[in-house]
Amino acid sequence: MPTPSMEDYLERIYKLIDEKGYARVSDIAEGLEVHPSSVTKMIQKLDKDEYLIYEKYRGLILTSKGKKVGKKLVDRHQLLEEFLTLIGVQEENIYKDVEGIEHHLSWDSITRIETLVEYFKQDGLRVQHLNEVHEGLTSNSK
């Protein structure tokens, strides 16, 4: 399994390719707020570990292994955003919170969160009840 840093790169590369059809070093660097030289080093490592194929000055493509992991990481990120939205986390905190927790949860925890999200989505009254409980708890603590 890739390291958290490798996961960030794979997730970003996967999203860029999905959105634009390609992923350039400059786009990856901008999205991850790192130097292009750091991107090149990581791309070389991801190439060595067979997540992608990189040809200097020609670009990169994800291998089937890289695509599979990239999709899984993007799906995990979207699930956690959905979960935090569902439980009422303020929108301005969601992205930062997901970035902070996504590498620290086991896939077992992710699967359980996915089940919980599906449970709440099956019946809108469940979400309404959750919000009512939250409101009751927060008004009692004031």
mmCIF file of N, CA and C in Angstrom:
data_model
loop_
_atom_site.group_PDB
_atom_site.id
_atom_site.type_symbol
_atom_site.label_atom_id
_atom_site.label_comp_id
_atom_site.label_asym_id
_atom_site.label_seq_id
_atom_site.Cartn_x
_atom_site.Cartn_y
_atom_site.Cartn_z
ATOM 1 N N MET A 1 0.847 -1.186 0.000
ATOM 2 C CA MET A 1 0.000 0.000 0.000
ATOM 3 C C MET A 1 0.891 1.248 0.000
ATOM 4 N N PRO A 2 0.469 2.284 -0.685
ATOM 5 C CA PRO A 2 1.274 3.504 -0.742
ATOM 6 C C PRO A 2 1.276 4.256 0.587
ATOM 7 N N THR A 3 2.304 5.074 0.772
ATOM 8 C CA THR A 3 2.390 5.934 1.961
ATOM 9 C C THR A 3 1.345 7.052 1.845
ATOM 10 N N PRO A 4 1.041 7.755 2.949
ATOM 11 C CA PRO A 4 0.097 8.876 2.853
ATOM 12 C C PRO A 4 0.512 9.914 1.802
ATOM 13 N N SER A 5 1.791 10.199 1.711
ATOM 14 C CA SER A 5 2.259 11.162 0.720
ATOM 15 C C SER A 5 2.019 10.641 -0.700
ATOM 16 N N MET A 6 2.318 9.371 -0.920
ATOM 17 C CA MET A 6 2.065 8.758 -2.225
ATOM 18 C C MET A 6 0.572 8.794 -2.539
ATOM 19 N N GLU A 7 -0.251 8.551 -1.524
ATOM 20 C CA GLU A 7 -1.701 8.595 -1.720
ATOM 21 C C GLU A 7 -2.147 9.972 -2.196
ATOM 22 N N ASP A 8 -1.598 11.031 -1.594
ATOM 23 C CA ASP A 8 -1.971 12.391 -2.009
ATOM 24 C C ASP A 8 -1.653 12.608 -3.486
ATOM 25 N N TYR A 9 -0.478 12.159 -3.907
ATOM 26 C CA TYR A 9 -0.090 12.309 -5.307
ATOM 27 C C TYR A 9 -0.982 11.478 -6.224
ATOM 28 N N LEU A 10 -1.216 10.236 -5.861
ATOM 29 C CA LEU A 10 -2.060 9.375 -6.702
ATOM 30 C C LEU A 10 -3.476 9.925 -6.812
ATOM 31 N N GLU A 11 -4.005 10.411 -5.715
ATOM 32 C CA GLU A 11 -5.353 10.984 -5.729
ATOM 33 C C GLU A 11 -5.388 12.206 -6.650
ATOM 34 N N ARG A 12 -4.384 13.068 -6.531
ATOM 35 C CA ARG A 12 -4.344 14.282 -7.357
ATOM 36 C C ARG A 12 -4.175 13.943 -8.832
ATOM 37 N N ILE A 13 -3.268 13.015 -9.128
ATOM 38 C CA ILE A 13 -3.024 12.608 -10.520
ATOM 39 C C ILE A 13 -4.286 11.997 -11.117
ATOM 40 N N TYR A 14 -4.934 11.127 -10.358
ATOM 41 C CA TYR A 14 -6.159 10.482 -10.835
ATOM 42 C C TYR A 14 -7.215 11.537 -11.165
ATOM 43 N N LYS A 15 -7.403 12.497 -10.255
ATOM 44 C CA LYS A 15 -8.409 13.542 -10.471
ATOM 45 C C LYS A 15 -8.066 14.399 -11.687
ATOM 46 N N LEU A 16 -6.802 14.760 -11.842
ATOM 47 C CA LEU A 16 -6.402 15.570 -12.994
ATOM 48 C C LEU A 16 -6.671 14.840 -14.303
ATOM 49 N N ILE A 17 -6.290 13.578 -14.359
ATOM 50 C CA ILE A 17 -6.500 12.797 -15.577
ATOM 51 C C ILE A 17 -7.990 12.646 -15.854
ATOM 52 N N ASP A 18 -8.772 12.441 -14.798
ATOM 53 C CA ASP A 18 -10.220 12.312 -14.952
ATOM 54 C C ASP A 18 -10.841 13.616 -15.473
ATOM 55 N N GLU A 19 -10.367 14.746 -14.951
ATOM 56 C CA GLU A 19 -10.935 16.048 -15.313
ATOM 57 C C GLU A 19 -10.402 16.589 -16.639
ATOM 58 N N LYS A 20 -9.091 16.457 -16.868
ATOM 59 C CA LYS A 20 -8.455 17.103 -18.010
ATOM 60 C C LYS A 20 -7.952 16.137 -19.087
ATOM 61 N N GLY A 21 -7.847 14.857 -18.716
ATOM 62 C CA GLY A 21 -7.316 13.884 -19.665
ATOM 63 C C GLY A 21 -5.812 13.695 -19.546
ATOM 64 N N TYR A 22 -5.157 14.510 -18.717
ATOM 65 C CA TYR A 22 -3.709 14.411 -18.521
ATOM 66 C C TYR A 22 -3.354 15.043 -17.176
ATOM 67 N N ALA A 23 -2.134 14.780 -16.725
ATOM 68 C CA ALA A 23 -1.632 15.372 -15.490
ATOM 69 C C ALA A 23 -0.203 15.837 -15.726
ATOM 70 N N ARG A 24 -0.001 17.145 -15.681
ATOM 71 C CA ARG A 24 1.343 17.709 -15.843
ATOM 72 C C ARG A 24 1.966 17.943 -14.476
ATOM 73 N N VAL A 25 3.287 17.918 -14.437
ATOM 74 C CA VAL A 25 4.018 18.168 -13.196
ATOM 75 C C VAL A 25 3.581 19.493 -12.583
ATOM 76 N N SER A 26 3.449 20.520 -13.408
ATOM 77 C CA SER A 26 3.065 21.843 -12.887
ATOM 78 C C SER A 26 1.666 21.822 -12.260
ATOM 79 N N ASP A 27 0.735 21.081 -12.869
ATOM 80 C CA ASP A 27 -0.627 20.985 -12.315
ATOM 81 C C ASP A 27 -0.629 20.237 -10.984
ATOM 82 N N ILE A 28 0.159 19.182 -10.928
ATOM 83 C CA ILE A 28 0.247 18.396 -9.685
ATOM 84 C C ILE A 28 0.857 19.254 -8.585
ATOM 85 N N ALA A 29 1.953 19.963 -8.914
ATOM 86 C CA ALA A 29 2.629 20.819 -7.943
ATOM 87 C C ALA A 29 1.696 21.900 -7.419
ATOM 88 N N GLU A 30 0.943 22.516 -8.326
ATOM 89 C CA GLU A 30 0.014 23.565 -7.925
ATOM 90 C C GLU A 30 -1.083 23.012 -7.024
ATOM 91 N N GLY A 31 -1.642 21.870 -7.392
ATOM 92 C CA GLY A 31 -2.727 21.278 -6.613
ATOM 93 C C GLY A 31 -2.311 20.829 -5.230
ATOM 94 N N LEU A 32 -1.072 20.377 -5.110
ATOM 95 C CA LEU A 32 -0.586 19.891 -3.813
ATOM 96 C C LEU A 32 0.243 20.935 -3.068
ATOM 97 N N GLU A 33 0.436 22.089 -3.716
ATOM 98 C CA GLU A 33 1.218 23.175 -3.127
ATOM 99 C C GLU A 33 2.622 22.722 -2.746
ATOM 100 N N VAL A 34 3.302 22.103 -3.713
ATOM 101 C CA VAL A 34 4.684 21.654 -3.548
ATOM 102 C C VAL A 34 5.490 22.124 -4.759
ATOM 103 N N HIS A 35 6.807 22.019 -4.659
ATOM 104 C CA HIS A 35 7.687 22.402 -5.769
ATOM 105 C C HIS A 35 7.654 21.339 -6.860
ATOM 106 N N PRO A 36 7.773 21.757 -8.106
ATOM 107 C CA PRO A 36 7.821 20.789 -9.206
ATOM 108 C C PRO A 36 8.903 19.719 -9.033
ATOM 109 N N SER A 37 10.040 20.087 -8.436
ATOM 110 C CA SER A 37 11.101 19.093 -8.222
ATOM 111 C C SER A 37 10.639 17.982 -7.278
ATOM 112 N N SER A 38 9.810 18.337 -6.299
ATOM 113 C CA SER A 38 9.249 17.320 -5.385
ATOM 114 C C SER A 38 8.312 16.386 -6.136
ATOM 115 N N VAL A 39 7.536 16.966 -7.046
ATOM 116 C CA VAL A 39 6.608 16.169 -7.849
ATOM 117 C C VAL A 39 7.396 15.173 -8.702
ATOM 118 N N THR A 40 8.446 15.650 -9.339
ATOM 119 C CA THR A 40 9.256 14.773 -10.192
ATOM 120 C C THR A 40 9.831 13.609 -9.393
ATOM 121 N N LYS A 41 10.335 13.880 -8.201
ATOM 122 C CA LYS A 41 10.880 12.810 -7.354
ATOM 123 C C LYS A 41 9.807 11.782 -7.000
ATOM 124 N N MET A 42 8.616 12.280 -6.635
ATOM 125 C CA MET A 42 7.546 11.354 -6.264
ATOM 126 C C MET A 42 7.060 10.568 -7.480
ATOM 127 N N ILE A 43 6.965 11.223 -8.622
ATOM 128 C CA ILE A 43 6.541 10.522 -9.840
ATOM 129 C C ILE A 43 7.514 9.388 -10.156
ATOM 130 N N GLN A 44 8.806 9.648 -9.971
ATOM 131 C CA GLN A 44 9.807 8.604 -10.211
ATOM 132 C C GLN A 44 9.616 7.430 -9.252
ATOM 133 N N LYS A 45 9.288 7.747 -7.988
ATOM 134 C CA LYS A 45 9.027 6.678 -7.008
ATOM 135 C C LYS A 45 7.758 5.902 -7.384
ATOM 136 N N LEU A 46 6.710 6.625 -7.773
ATOM 137 C CA LEU A 46 5.463 5.962 -8.173
ATOM 138 C C LEU A 46 5.679 5.109 -9.424
ATOM 139 N N ASP A 47 6.549 5.544 -10.306
ATOM 140 C CA ASP A 47 6.904 4.761 -11.489
ATOM 141 C C ASP A 47 7.620 3.488 -11.064
ATOM 142 N N LYS A 48 8.575 3.627 -10.170
ATOM 143 C CA LYS A 48 9.334 2.476 -9.666
ATOM 144 C C LYS A 48 8.403 1.454 -9.000
ATOM 145 N N ASP A 49 7.393 1.954 -8.288
ATOM 146 C CA ASP A 49 6.449 1.071 -7.586
ATOM 147 C C ASP A 49 5.277 0.639 -8.481
ATOM 148 N N GLU A 50 5.354 0.973 -9.756
ATOM 149 C CA GLU A 50 4.411 0.524 -10.784
ATOM 150 C C GLU A 50 2.985 1.066 -10.631
ATOM 151 N N TYR A 51 2.877 2.282 -10.076
ATOM 152 C CA TYR A 51 1.577 2.945 -10.032
ATOM 153 C C TYR A 51 1.348 3.770 -11.301
ATOM 154 N N LEU A 52 2.447 4.140 -11.954
ATOM 155 C CA LEU A 52 2.351 4.897 -13.192
ATOM 156 C C LEU A 52 3.579 4.635 -14.047
ATOM 157 N N ILE A 53 3.485 5.087 -15.282
ATOM 158 C CA ILE A 53 4.614 5.022 -16.196
ATOM 159 C C ILE A 53 4.970 6.458 -16.536
ATOM 160 N N TYR A 54 6.229 6.805 -16.271
ATOM 161 C CA TYR A 54 6.691 8.174 -16.471
ATOM 162 C C TYR A 54 7.824 8.200 -17.486
ATOM 163 N N GLU A 55 7.682 9.056 -18.474
ATOM 164 C CA GLU A 55 8.745 9.282 -19.438
ATOM 165 C C GLU A 55 9.099 10.756 -19.381
ATOM 166 N N LYS A 56 10.345 11.039 -19.048
ATOM 167 C CA LYS A 56 10.805 12.412 -18.912
ATOM 168 C C LYS A 56 10.474 13.203 -20.180
ATOM 169 N N TYR A 57 9.908 14.372 -19.995
ATOM 170 C CA TYR A 57 9.494 15.300 -21.055
ATOM 171 C C TYR A 57 8.312 14.807 -21.887
ATOM 172 N N ARG A 58 7.793 13.633 -21.582
ATOM 173 C CA ARG A 58 6.666 13.118 -22.359
ATOM 174 C C ARG A 58 5.401 13.011 -21.522
ATOM 175 N N GLY A 59 5.544 12.923 -20.236
ATOM 176 C CA GLY A 59 4.370 12.844 -19.387
ATOM 177 C C GLY A 59 4.257 11.520 -18.655
ATOM 178 N N LEU A 60 3.071 11.270 -18.150
ATOM 179 C CA LEU A 60 2.848 10.066 -17.363
ATOM 180 C C LEU A 60 1.470 9.498 -17.651
ATOM 181 N N ILE A 61 1.357 8.213 -17.415
ATOM 182 C CA ILE A 61 0.051 7.552 -17.462
ATOM 183 C C ILE A 61 -0.038 6.627 -16.254
ATOM 184 N N LEU A 62 -1.229 6.504 -15.719
ATOM 185 C CA LEU A 62 -1.441 5.580 -14.606
ATOM 186 C C LEU A 62 -1.512 4.158 -15.136
ATOM 187 N N THR A 63 -0.917 3.250 -14.403
ATOM 188 C CA THR A 63 -1.070 1.830 -14.722
ATOM 189 C C THR A 63 -2.433 1.387 -14.207
ATOM 190 N N SER A 64 -2.819 0.162 -14.489
ATOM 191 C CA SER A 64 -4.103 -0.320 -13.954
ATOM 192 C C SER A 64 -4.056 -0.319 -12.430
ATOM 193 N N LYS A 65 -2.913 -0.649 -11.855
ATOM 194 C CA LYS A 65 -2.737 -0.596 -10.390
ATOM 195 C C LYS A 65 -2.925 0.844 -9.898
ATOM 196 N N GLY A 66 -2.326 1.815 -10.588
ATOM 197 C CA GLY A 66 -2.444 3.221 -10.210
ATOM 198 C C GLY A 66 -3.857 3.745 -10.338
ATOM 199 N N LYS A 67 -4.541 3.317 -11.422
ATOM 200 C CA LYS A 67 -5.938 3.731 -11.604
ATOM 201 C C LYS A 67 -6.818 3.188 -10.497
ATOM 202 N N LYS A 68 -6.607 1.927 -10.154
ATOM 203 C CA LYS A 68 -7.422 1.278 -9.117
ATOM 204 C C LYS A 68 -7.236 1.983 -7.768
ATOM 205 N N VAL A 69 -5.980 2.227 -7.408
ATOM 206 C CA VAL A 69 -5.698 2.888 -6.128
ATOM 207 C C VAL A 69 -6.187 4.334 -6.174
ATOM 208 N N GLY A 70 -5.939 5.033 -7.279
ATOM 209 C CA GLY A 70 -6.375 6.421 -7.413
ATOM 210 C C GLY A 70 -7.877 6.559 -7.256
ATOM 211 N N LYS A 71 -8.628 5.691 -7.908
ATOM 212 C CA LYS A 71 -10.094 5.732 -7.797
ATOM 213 C C LYS A 71 -10.534 5.474 -6.361
ATOM 214 N N LYS A 72 -9.904 4.495 -5.733
ATOM 215 C CA LYS A 72 -10.245 4.163 -4.345
ATOM 216 C C LYS A 72 -9.994 5.371 -3.425
ATOM 217 N N LEU A 73 -8.904 6.088 -3.665
ATOM 218 C CA LEU A 73 -8.568 7.253 -2.841
ATOM 219 C C LEU A 73 -9.532 8.414 -3.082
ATOM 220 N N VAL A 74 -9.883 8.643 -4.333
ATOM 221 C CA VAL A 74 -10.853 9.697 -4.657
ATOM 222 C C VAL A 74 -12.212 9.353 -4.050
ATOM 223 N N ASP A 75 -12.611 8.097 -4.162
ATOM 224 C CA ASP A 75 -13.889 7.655 -3.572
ATOM 225 C C ASP A 75 -13.885 7.831 -2.059
ATOM 226 N N ARG A 76 -12.743 7.497 -1.417
ATOM 227 C CA ARG A 76 -12.630 7.660 0.035
ATOM 228 C C ARG A 76 -12.801 9.130 0.406
ATOM 229 N N HIS A 77 -12.140 10.002 -0.323
ATOM 230 C CA HIS A 77 -12.224 11.441 -0.049
ATOM 231 C C HIS A 77 -13.669 11.924 -0.189
ATOM 232 N N GLN A 78 -14.327 11.534 -1.264
ATOM 233 C CA GLN A 78 -15.720 11.955 -1.493
ATOM 234 C C GLN A 78 -16.645 11.414 -0.405
ATOM 235 N N LEU A 79 -16.427 10.164 0.004
ATOM 236 C CA LEU A 79 -17.240 9.573 1.061
ATOM 237 C C LEU A 79 -17.090 10.362 2.358
ATOM 238 N N LEU A 80 -15.854 10.699 2.714
ATOM 239 C CA LEU A 80 -15.638 11.432 3.960
ATOM 240 C C LEU A 80 -16.233 12.836 3.889
ATOM 241 N N GLU A 81 -16.161 13.476 2.721
ATOM 242 C CA GLU A 81 -16.820 14.780 2.556
ATOM 243 C C GLU A 81 -18.328 14.628 2.740
ATOM 244 N N GLU A 82 -18.887 13.595 2.140
ATOM 245 C CA GLU A 82 -20.328 13.348 2.256
ATOM 246 C C GLU A 82 -20.710 13.080 3.706
ATOM 247 N N PHE A 83 -19.913 12.279 4.394
ATOM 248 C CA PHE A 83 -20.173 11.945 5.790
ATOM 249 C C PHE A 83 -20.156 13.203 6.662
ATOM 250 N N LEU A 84 -19.124 14.022 6.507
ATOM 251 C CA LEU A 84 -19.034 15.227 7.332
ATOM 252 C C LEU A 84 -20.161 16.202 7.022
ATOM 253 N N THR A 85 -20.544 16.280 5.757
ATOM 254 C CA THR A 85 -21.693 17.123 5.376
ATOM 255 C C THR A 85 -22.960 16.594 6.035
ATOM 256 N N LEU A 86 -23.153 15.284 5.955
ATOM 257 C CA LEU A 86 -24.337 14.638 6.508
ATOM 258 C C LEU A 86 -24.489 14.885 8.002
ATOM 259 N N ILE A 87 -23.380 14.841 8.723
ATOM 260 C CA ILE A 87 -23.472 15.018 10.176
ATOM 261 C C ILE A 87 -23.440 16.483 10.589
ATOM 262 N N GLY A 88 -23.422 17.393 9.589
ATOM 263 C CA GLY A 88 -23.598 18.806 9.880
ATOM 264 C C GLY A 88 -22.334 19.613 10.116
ATOM 265 N N VAL A 89 -21.180 19.107 9.707
ATOM 266 C CA VAL A 89 -19.952 19.887 9.846
ATOM 267 C C VAL A 89 -20.060 21.099 8.916
ATOM 268 N N GLN A 90 -19.626 22.241 9.379
ATOM 269 C CA GLN A 90 -19.702 23.460 8.581
ATOM 270 C C GLN A 90 -18.874 23.294 7.309
ATOM 271 N N GLU A 91 -19.456 23.750 6.202
ATOM 272 C CA GLU A 91 -18.853 23.542 4.883
ATOM 273 C C GLU A 91 -17.415 24.040 4.795
ATOM 274 N N GLU A 92 -17.116 25.158 5.433
ATOM 275 C CA GLU A 92 -15.761 25.710 5.332
ATOM 276 C C GLU A 92 -14.708 24.851 6.041
ATOM 277 N N ASN A 93 -15.149 23.906 6.875
ATOM 278 C CA ASN A 93 -14.220 23.030 7.592
ATOM 279 C C ASN A 93 -14.036 21.664 6.928
ATOM 280 N N ILE A 94 -14.917 21.310 6.030
ATOM 281 C CA ILE A 94 -14.960 19.942 5.526
ATOM 282 C C ILE A 94 -13.680 19.515 4.815
ATOM 283 N N TYR A 95 -13.214 20.291 3.839
ATOM 284 C CA TYR A 95 -12.034 19.880 3.065
ATOM 285 C C TYR A 95 -10.825 19.687 3.976
ATOM 286 N N LYS A 96 -10.583 20.663 4.837
ATOM 287 C CA LYS A 96 -9.437 20.592 5.758
ATOM 288 C C LYS A 96 -9.569 19.392 6.695
ATOM 289 N N ASP A 97 -10.769 19.150 7.191
ATOM 290 C CA ASP A 97 -10.988 18.010 8.088
ATOM 291 C C ASP A 97 -10.754 16.683 7.369
ATOM 292 N N VAL A 98 -11.257 16.571 6.138
ATOM 293 C CA VAL A 98 -11.047 15.334 5.382
ATOM 294 C C VAL A 98 -9.559 15.117 5.150
ATOM 295 N N GLU A 99 -8.853 16.174 4.759
ATOM 296 C CA GLU A 99 -7.407 16.052 4.546
ATOM 297 C C GLU A 99 -6.709 15.609 5.828
ATOM 298 N N GLY A 100 -7.226 16.055 6.960
ATOM 299 C CA GLY A 100 -6.610 15.715 8.240
ATOM 300 C C GLY A 100 -6.862 14.295 8.701
ATOM 301 N N ILE A 101 -7.978 13.699 8.278
ATOM 302 C CA ILE A 101 -8.319 12.369 8.805
ATOM 303 C C ILE A 101 -8.183 11.229 7.804
ATOM 304 N N GLU A 102 -8.199 11.526 6.504
ATOM 305 C CA GLU A 102 -8.318 10.438 5.534
ATOM 306 C C GLU A 102 -7.189 9.427 5.592
ATOM 307 N N HIS A 103 -5.987 9.835 5.955
ATOM 308 C CA HIS A 103 -4.866 8.899 6.006
ATOM 309 C C HIS A 103 -4.781 8.143 7.332
ATOM 310 N N HIS A 104 -5.613 8.540 8.282
ATOM 311 C CA HIS A 104 -5.525 7.955 9.621
ATOM 312 C C HIS A 104 -6.635 6.960 9.929
ATOM 313 N N LEU A 105 -7.493 6.726 8.962
ATOM 314 C CA LEU A 105 -8.577 5.764 9.156
ATOM 315 C C LEU A 105 -8.261 4.467 8.430
ATOM 316 N N SER A 106 -8.577 3.368 9.061
ATOM 317 C CA SER A 106 -8.405 2.066 8.405
ATOM 318 C C SER A 106 -9.485 1.904 7.339
ATOM 319 N N TRP A 107 -9.255 0.972 6.428
ATOM 320 C CA TRP A 107 -10.276 0.709 5.411
ATOM 321 C C TRP A 107 -11.514 0.098 6.060
ATOM 322 N N ASP A 108 -11.349 -0.560 7.191
ATOM 323 C CA ASP A 108 -12.499 -1.074 7.945
ATOM 324 C C ASP A 108 -13.365 0.100 8.418
ATOM 325 N N SER A 109 -12.716 1.138 8.950
ATOM 326 C CA SER A 109 -13.467 2.321 9.391
ATOM 327 C C SER A 109 -14.155 2.998 8.214
ATOM 328 N N ILE A 110 -13.474 3.085 7.086
ATOM 329 C CA ILE A 110 -14.060 3.704 5.894
ATOM 330 C C ILE A 110 -15.308 2.936 5.468
ATOM 331 N N THR A 111 -15.226 1.623 5.475
ATOM 332 C CA THR A 111 -16.360 0.779 5.097
ATOM 333 C C THR A 111 -17.538 0.994 6.047
ATOM 334 N N ARG A 112 -17.257 1.119 7.336
ATOM 335 C CA ARG A 112 -18.322 1.342 8.320
ATOM 336 C C ARG A 112 -18.959 2.727 8.139
ATOM 337 N N ILE A 113 -18.138 3.727 7.828
ATOM 338 C CA ILE A 113 -18.670 5.066 7.563
ATOM 339 C C ILE A 113 -19.549 5.023 6.318
ATOM 340 N N GLU A 114 -19.122 4.281 5.316
ATOM 341 C CA GLU A 114 -19.921 4.139 4.096
ATOM 342 C C GLU A 114 -21.280 3.520 4.415
ATOM 343 N N THR A 115 -21.289 2.509 5.269
ATOM 344 C CA THR A 115 -22.544 1.869 5.683
ATOM 345 C C THR A 115 -23.428 2.865 6.429
ATOM 346 N N LEU A 116 -22.817 3.648 7.299
ATOM 347 C CA LEU A 116 -23.568 4.644 8.068
ATOM 348 C C LEU A 116 -24.172 5.713 7.153
ATOM 349 N N VAL A 117 -23.394 6.179 6.184
ATOM 350 C CA VAL A 117 -23.897 7.172 5.227
ATOM 351 C C VAL A 117 -25.088 6.597 4.464
ATOM 352 N N GLU A 118 -24.966 5.369 3.996
ATOM 353 C CA GLU A 118 -26.076 4.729 3.271
ATOM 354 C C GLU A 118 -27.304 4.583 4.161
ATOM 355 N N TYR A 119 -27.095 4.243 5.432
ATOM 356 C CA TYR A 119 -28.196 4.111 6.384
ATOM 357 C C TYR A 119 -28.960 5.436 6.503
ATOM 358 N N PHE A 120 -28.235 6.536 6.652
ATOM 359 C CA PHE A 120 -28.881 7.838 6.783
ATOM 360 C C PHE A 120 -29.537 8.284 5.484
ATOM 361 N N LYS A 121 -28.949 7.945 4.347
ATOM 362 C CA LYS A 121 -29.515 8.361 3.065
ATOM 363 C C LYS A 121 -30.796 7.601 2.716
ATOM 364 N N GLN A 122 -30.991 6.413 3.278
ATOM 365 C CA GLN A 122 -32.177 5.615 2.980
ATOM 366 C C GLN A 122 -33.455 6.266 3.485
ATOM 367 N N ASP A 123 -33.334 7.089 4.502
ATOM 368 C CA ASP A 123 -34.522 7.705 5.093
ATOM 369 C C ASP A 123 -34.151 9.102 5.592
ATOM 370 N N GLY A 124 -34.674 10.121 4.924
ATOM 371 C CA GLY A 124 -34.374 11.506 5.282
ATOM 372 C C GLY A 124 -34.728 11.859 6.721
ATOM 373 N N LEU A 125 -35.682 11.126 7.285
ATOM 374 C CA LEU A 125 -36.057 11.395 8.676
ATOM 375 C C LEU A 125 -34.916 11.070 9.635
ATOM 376 N N ARG A 126 -34.057 10.132 9.243
ATOM 377 C CA ARG A 126 -32.912 9.786 10.097
ATOM 378 C C ARG A 126 -31.965 10.973 10.233
ATOM 379 N N VAL A 127 -31.710 11.656 9.131
ATOM 380 C CA VAL A 127 -30.841 12.833 9.156
ATOM 381 C C VAL A 127 -31.513 13.936 9.965
ATOM 382 N N GLN A 128 -32.801 14.114 9.759
ATOM 383 C CA GLN A 128 -33.542 15.121 10.511
ATOM 384 C C GLN A 128 -33.458 14.827 12.011
ATOM 385 N N HIS A 129 -33.615 13.582 12.373
ATOM 386 C CA HIS A 129 -33.545 13.191 13.784
ATOM 387 C C HIS A 129 -32.137 13.432 14.332
ATOM 388 N N LEU A 130 -31.129 13.095 13.565
ATOM 389 C CA LEU A 130 -29.741 13.334 13.981
ATOM 390 C C LEU A 130 -29.522 14.824 14.258
ATOM 391 N N ASN A 131 -30.023 15.668 13.368
ATOM 392 C CA ASN A 131 -29.877 17.112 13.548
ATOM 393 C C ASN A 131 -30.629 17.603 14.777
ATOM 394 N N GLU A 132 -31.809 17.039 15.027
ATOM 395 C CA GLU A 132 -32.584 17.412 16.218
ATOM 396 C C GLU A 132 -31.846 17.016 17.493
ATOM 397 N N VAL A 133 -31.249 15.833 17.494
ATOM 398 C CA VAL A 133 -30.475 15.378 18.659
ATOM 399 C C VAL A 133 -29.297 16.307 18.878
ATOM 400 N N HIS A 134 -28.612 16.651 17.797
ATOM 401 C CA HIS A 134 -27.457 17.558 17.901
ATOM 402 C C HIS A 134 -27.879 18.917 18.473
ATOM 403 N N GLU A 135 -28.992 19.448 17.939
ATOM 404 C CA GLU A 135 -29.479 20.746 18.408
ATOM 405 C C GLU A 135 -29.819 20.662 19.898
ATOM 406 N N GLY A 136 -30.452 19.575 20.302
ATOM 407 C CA GLY A 136 -30.814 19.407 21.701
ATOM 408 C C GLY A 136 -29.588 19.339 22.594
ATOM 409 N N LEU A 137 -28.563 18.636 22.154
ATOM 410 C CA LEU A 137 -27.351 18.523 22.943
ATOM 411 C C LEU A 137 -26.594 19.850 23.017
ATOM 412 N N THR A 138 -26.530 20.564 21.902
ATOM 413 C CA THR A 138 -25.798 21.833 21.921
ATOM 414 C C THR A 138 -26.556 22.927 22.679
ATOM 415 N N SER A 139 -27.896 22.896 22.634
ATOM 416 C CA SER A 139 -28.647 23.916 23.391
ATOM 417 C C SER A 139 -28.573 23.636 24.893
ATOM 418 N N ASN A 140 -28.453 22.370 25.286
ATOM 419 C CA ASN A 140 -28.336 22.017 26.702
ATOM 420 C C ASN A 140 -26.980 22.379 27.263
ATOM 421 N N SER A 141 -25.963 22.443 26.405
ATOM 422 C CA SER A 141 -24.607 22.724 26.903
ATOM 423 C C SER A 141 -24.303 24.212 26.963
ATOM 424 N N LYS A 142 -25.262 25.041 26.565
ATOM 425 C CA LYS A 142 -25.031 26.510 26.592
ATOM 426 C C LYS A 142 -25.385 27.098 27.923
#
